[in-house]
Amino acid sequence: MKKFFYVAVMAIAVVFASCASGNGSSERYKNGKTPVIDNDKCTVNGIAYDNNTAKCWEVSMTITASAMGISSSETTKSYVWGTEFFLVCEEESIMAVEAALPFTKAKYSYVESPADDSEACYAKGDSAN
């Protein structure tokens, strides 16, 4: 029984690991830090990303503002067509800008979203509104 449970857990982990996804936070860029982007190696902050295959990505971003004991948070969802490297470069750059703003925190996550081309990808965002 233990072997079956272990195999089942490992199978689920492999399925989740095979689906491209990621996340980031503005907390990484406090105190004036900026993303370290290496276009030659296709890395962001030392992590390599695919820069060959354009895909559709569903991106969720949450921005939280807090001041004088009052806090407000908003989450948005959008669809982006491009390589994972392109996506992460853009999102991490946004996180650096958000980190520079007083009283705000931001975070994002992304997952691959099946689409045949850029038009189908961006249409997902149109249909969600």
XYZ file of N, CA and C in Angstrom:
387
model
N 0.827 -1.191 0.000
C 0.000 0.000 0.000
C 0.872 1.256 0.000
N 1.967 1.242 0.773
C 2.844 2.401 0.815
C 3.464 2.655 -0.552
N 3.834 1.589 -1.253
C 4.436 1.742 -2.578
C 3.433 2.364 -3.551
N 2.192 1.913 -3.497
C 1.166 2.469 -4.368
C 0.980 3.957 -4.092
N 0.902 4.317 -2.819
C 0.729 5.708 -2.442
C 1.916 6.539 -2.930
N 3.113 6.037 -2.744
C 4.317 6.750 -3.189
C 4.303 6.942 -4.700
N 3.970 5.916 -5.450
C 3.924 6.010 -6.905
C 2.855 7.011 -7.341
N 1.708 7.006 -6.694
C 0.640 7.937 -7.037
C 1.065 9.380 -6.770
N 1.696 9.631 -5.644
C 2.156 10.977 -5.313
C 3.221 11.430 -6.305
N 4.136 10.555 -6.652
C 5.190 10.908 -7.609
C 4.593 11.191 -8.991
N 3.599 10.427 -9.399
C 2.967 10.645 -10.699
C 2.295 12.010 -10.747
N 1.617 12.373 -9.686
C 0.975 13.689 -9.616
C 2.031 14.786 -9.649
N 3.120 14.606 -8.927
C 4.192 15.605 -8.914
C 4.797 15.786 -10.296
N 4.970 14.710 -11.033
C 5.535 14.788 -12.377
C 4.589 15.546 -13.302
N 3.290 15.279 -13.189
C 2.313 15.977 -14.027
C 2.357 17.468 -13.747
N 2.362 17.859 -12.473
C 2.400 19.280 -12.146
C 3.717 19.911 -12.559
N 4.804 19.210 -12.412
C 6.111 19.756 -12.791
C 6.224 19.924 -14.301
N 5.532 19.102 -15.068
C 5.643 19.189 -16.520
C 4.857 20.360 -17.098
N 3.919 20.904 -16.358
C 3.159 22.067 -16.812
C 3.963 23.314 -16.465
N 4.346 24.081 -17.488
C 5.146 25.268 -17.241
C 4.351 26.263 -16.406
N 4.958 26.728 -15.352
C 4.321 27.728 -14.514
C 5.391 28.399 -13.673
N 5.039 29.498 -13.075
C 5.985 30.196 -12.227
C 5.312 31.319 -11.484
N 6.102 31.999 -10.654
C 5.571 33.124 -9.917
C 6.705 34.026 -9.470
N 6.356 35.220 -9.059
C 7.346 36.177 -8.584
C 6.690 37.202 -7.688
N 7.538 38.008 -7.043
C 7.038 38.984 -6.086
C 7.904 40.241 -6.115
N 7.276 41.373 -5.822
C 8.020 42.632 -5.756
C 8.948 42.669 -4.546
N 8.710 41.827 -3.564
C 9.551 41.798 -2.364
C 11.021 41.559 -2.715
N 11.285 40.842 -3.788
C 12.649 40.530 -4.219
C 13.422 41.802 -4.574
N 12.716 42.857 -4.972
C 13.364 44.051 -5.497
C 13.326 45.253 -4.563
N 13.066 45.017 -3.293
C 13.108 46.114 -2.324
C 14.529 46.670 -2.265
N 14.675 47.891 -1.822
C 15.973 48.559 -1.668
C 16.680 48.780 -2.995
N 15.909 49.007 -4.059
C 16.495 49.392 -5.330
C 17.082 48.279 -6.174
N 16.864 47.034 -5.802
C 17.365 45.926 -6.622
C 16.605 45.893 -7.947
N 17.227 45.341 -8.969
C 16.596 45.199 -10.275
C 16.791 43.771 -10.774
N 15.954 43.330 -11.701
C 16.122 41.980 -12.244
C 17.465 41.862 -12.974
N 18.087 40.711 -12.836
C 19.325 40.435 -13.553
C 18.943 39.577 -14.759
N 18.949 40.213 -15.944
C 18.514 39.558 -17.174
C 19.725 39.346 -18.078
N 19.956 38.099 -18.457
C 21.039 37.764 -19.386
C 20.403 37.267 -20.677
N 20.369 38.127 -21.687
C 19.737 37.766 -22.956
C 20.477 36.653 -23.688
N 21.786 36.559 -23.524
C 22.558 35.511 -24.198
C 22.246 34.125 -23.637
N 22.105 34.048 -22.308
C 21.834 32.760 -21.658
C 20.348 32.529 -21.418
N 19.531 33.541 -21.721
C 18.076 33.477 -21.482
C 17.774 33.177 -20.019
N 18.425 33.943 -19.139
C 18.189 33.766 -17.714
C 17.662 35.053 -17.101
N 16.867 34.883 -16.074
C 16.393 35.993 -15.251
C 16.721 35.621 -13.820
N 17.521 36.450 -13.169
C 17.978 36.184 -11.801
C 18.633 34.813 -11.688
N 19.361 34.430 -12.735
C 20.110 33.174 -12.726
C 19.314 31.936 -13.102
N 18.037 32.078 -13.396
C 17.188 30.937 -13.766
C 16.961 30.974 -15.270
N 17.232 29.864 -15.940
C 17.073 29.788 -17.395
C 15.618 29.528 -17.768
N 15.173 30.216 -18.826
C 13.817 30.047 -19.339
C 13.875 29.792 -20.841
N 12.864 29.114 -21.344
C 12.777 28.818 -22.779
C 12.609 30.112 -23.563
N 13.451 30.291 -24.568
C 13.336 31.457 -25.425
C 13.176 31.038 -26.886
N 12.661 29.829 -27.102
C 12.499 29.312 -28.456
C 11.052 29.107 -28.866
N 10.200 28.737 -27.934
C 8.834 28.360 -28.267
C 7.837 29.380 -27.722
N 7.149 30.051 -28.613
C 6.101 30.987 -28.189
C 4.860 30.193 -27.791
N 4.273 30.590 -26.688
C 3.078 29.932 -26.162
C 2.139 30.996 -25.618
N 0.953 30.549 -25.270
C -0.016 31.409 -24.605
C 0.130 31.198 -23.099
N 0.192 32.306 -22.365
C 0.350 32.250 -20.917
C -0.793 32.997 -20.249
N -1.369 32.383 -19.237
C -2.358 33.056 -18.395
C -1.604 33.639 -17.203
N -1.653 34.948 -17.062
C -0.905 35.636 -16.012
C -1.885 36.247 -15.021
N -1.690 35.955 -13.751
C -2.476 36.570 -12.678
C -1.548 37.471 -11.876
N -1.982 38.707 -11.660
C -1.180 39.638 -10.881
C -2.038 40.236 -9.781
N -1.485 40.262 -8.583
C -2.161 40.855 -7.437
C -1.326 42.021 -6.934
N -1.961 43.170 -6.814
C -1.302 44.348 -6.267
C -2.047 44.737 -5.000
N -1.285 44.900 -3.930
C -1.847 45.261 -2.643
C -1.256 46.596 -2.204
N -2.120 47.523 -1.835
C -1.695 48.821 -1.323
C -2.135 48.929 0.130
N -1.214 49.366 0.970
C -1.520 49.521 2.391
C -0.952 50.836 2.896
N -1.790 51.599 3.575
C -1.342 52.845 4.185
C -2.276 53.207 5.319
N -1.727 53.710 6.388
C -2.485 54.177 7.550
C -3.505 53.151 8.021
N -3.128 51.897 8.032
C -3.993 50.842 8.537
C -5.065 50.382 7.578
N -5.095 50.931 6.393
C -6.083 50.533 5.393
C -5.366 49.775 4.289
N -5.949 48.660 3.882
C -5.328 47.836 2.848
C -6.350 47.506 1.764
N -5.883 47.526 0.539
C -6.733 47.188 -0.592
C -5.934 46.312 -1.541
N -6.605 45.325 -2.115
C -5.924 44.390 -3.000
C -6.770 44.144 -4.239
N -6.093 44.028 -5.386
C -6.797 43.733 -6.624
C -5.993 42.710 -7.416
N -6.697 41.729 -7.959
C -6.068 40.706 -8.789
C -6.624 40.815 -10.199
N -5.726 40.803 -11.163
C -6.127 40.835 -12.566
C -5.579 39.608 -13.277
N -6.266 39.220 -14.322
C -5.835 38.091 -15.132
C -5.691 38.588 -16.567
N -4.604 38.181 -17.219
C -4.406 38.550 -18.617
C -3.768 37.379 -19.354
N -3.761 37.483 -20.668
C -3.165 36.449 -21.512
C -2.071 37.080 -22.355
N -0.932 36.410 -22.395
C 0.239 36.916 -23.095
C 0.752 35.839 -24.036
N 1.118 36.233 -25.259
C 1.699 35.306 -26.228
C 3.189 35.617 -26.330
N 4.020 34.622 -26.136
C 5.463 34.797 -26.271
C 6.198 33.651 -25.618
N 7.514 33.762 -25.601
C 8.313 32.734 -24.946
C 8.246 32.934 -23.434
N 8.575 31.901 -22.706
C 8.581 32.015 -21.250
C 9.629 33.046 -20.807
N 10.761 33.096 -21.488
C 11.795 34.078 -21.161
C 11.251 35.489 -21.312
N 10.581 35.771 -22.424
C 9.975 37.082 -22.655
C 9.000 37.421 -21.524
N 8.139 36.473 -21.202
C 7.126 36.684 -20.164
C 7.774 37.025 -18.828
N 8.743 36.221 -18.404
C 9.363 36.428 -17.100
C 10.134 37.748 -17.073
N 10.817 38.105 -18.168
C 11.502 39.403 -18.235
C 10.512 40.543 -17.987
N 9.371 40.487 -18.667
C 8.357 41.538 -18.522
C 7.798 41.591 -17.099
N 7.424 40.447 -16.571
C 6.788 40.412 -15.251
C 7.761 40.803 -14.143
N 9.005 40.349 -14.227
C 9.986 40.713 -13.207
C 10.311 42.200 -13.271
N 10.315 42.780 -14.463
C 10.520 44.224 -14.594
C 9.371 44.995 -13.942
N 8.155 44.499 -14.110
C 6.999 45.115 -13.447
C 7.139 44.998 -11.929
N 7.608 43.860 -11.441
C 7.799 43.686 -10.000
C 8.804 44.689 -9.452
N 9.857 44.981 -10.211
C 10.861 45.957 -9.768
C 10.246 47.355 -9.683
N 9.399 47.716 -10.636
C 8.724 49.017 -10.601
C 7.790 49.085 -9.402
N 7.026 48.034 -9.179
C 6.095 48.010 -8.046
C 6.840 48.104 -6.718
N 8.008 47.491 -6.632
C 8.786 47.531 -5.385
C 9.239 48.946 -5.058
N 9.423 49.776 -6.084
C 9.872 51.152 -5.876
C 8.741 52.071 -5.417
N 7.510 51.648 -5.583
C 6.370 52.467 -5.179
C 6.115 52.308 -3.681
N 5.867 53.413 -2.985
C 5.602 53.293 -1.548
C 4.239 52.643 -1.296
N 4.164 51.881 -0.247
C 2.917 51.299 0.247
C 2.330 50.196 -0.640
N 3.056 49.699 -1.616
C 2.501 48.643 -2.474
C 3.366 47.392 -2.445
N 2.707 46.293 -2.677
C 3.347 44.996 -2.877
C 2.650 44.364 -4.065
N 3.386 43.599 -4.814
C 2.787 42.930 -5.969
C 3.338 41.519 -6.066
N 2.540 40.669 -6.679
C 3.000 39.313 -6.963
C 2.291 38.835 -8.225
N 2.907 37.876 -8.890
C 2.297 37.330 -10.097
C 2.533 35.836 -10.160
N 1.704 35.197 -10.951
C 1.888 33.779 -11.255
C 1.447 33.578 -12.694
N 1.961 32.534 -13.308
C 1.569 32.251 -14.688
C 1.544 30.754 -14.929
N 0.675 30.365 -15.843
C 0.579 28.974 -16.293
C 0.365 28.989 -17.796
N 0.790 27.931 -18.438
C 0.563 27.806 -19.871
C -0.929 27.634 -20.120
N -1.430 28.295 -21.151
C -2.840 28.223 -21.506
C -2.941 27.833 -22.976
N -3.476 26.668 -23.289
C -3.486 26.194 -24.679
C -4.140 27.182 -25.651
N -3.420 27.461 -26.745
C -3.938 28.304 -27.830
C -3.096 28.012 -29.062
N -3.733 28.041 -30.233
C -3.031 27.724 -31.479
C -2.120 28.842 -31.962
N -2.481 30.096 -31.649
C -1.683 31.224 -32.117
C -1.954 32.437 -31.229
N -1.280 33.548 -31.549
C -1.416 34.739 -30.711
C -2.843 35.288 -30.707
N -3.511 35.230 -31.853
C -4.883 35.741 -31.910
C -5.808 34.970 -30.973
N -5.673 33.644 -30.993
C -6.508 32.814 -30.092
C -6.160 33.092 -28.628
N -4.888 33.343 -28.382
C -4.464 33.629 -27.007
C -5.072 34.932 -26.509
N -4.908 35.996 -27.280
C -5.429 37.290 -26.840
C -6.954 37.317 -26.812
N -7.585 36.485 -27.640
C -9.049 36.400 -27.615
C -9.551 35.866 -26.283
N -8.741 35.047 -25.617
C -9.135 34.550 -24.288
C -9.331 35.701 -23.325
N -8.475 36.676 -23.401
C -8.606 37.850 -22.542
C -9.829 38.669 -22.886
N -10.132 38.757 -24.182
C -11.312 39.504 -24.611
C -12.586 38.842 -24.111
N -12.623 37.511 -24.141
C -13.820 36.786 -23.726
C -13.987 36.784 -22.218
N -12.905 37.024 -21.489
C -12.982 37.033 -20.026
C -13.531 38.357 -19.502
N -13.516 39.381 -20.308
C -13.971 40.713 -19.863
C -15.434 40.934 -20.106
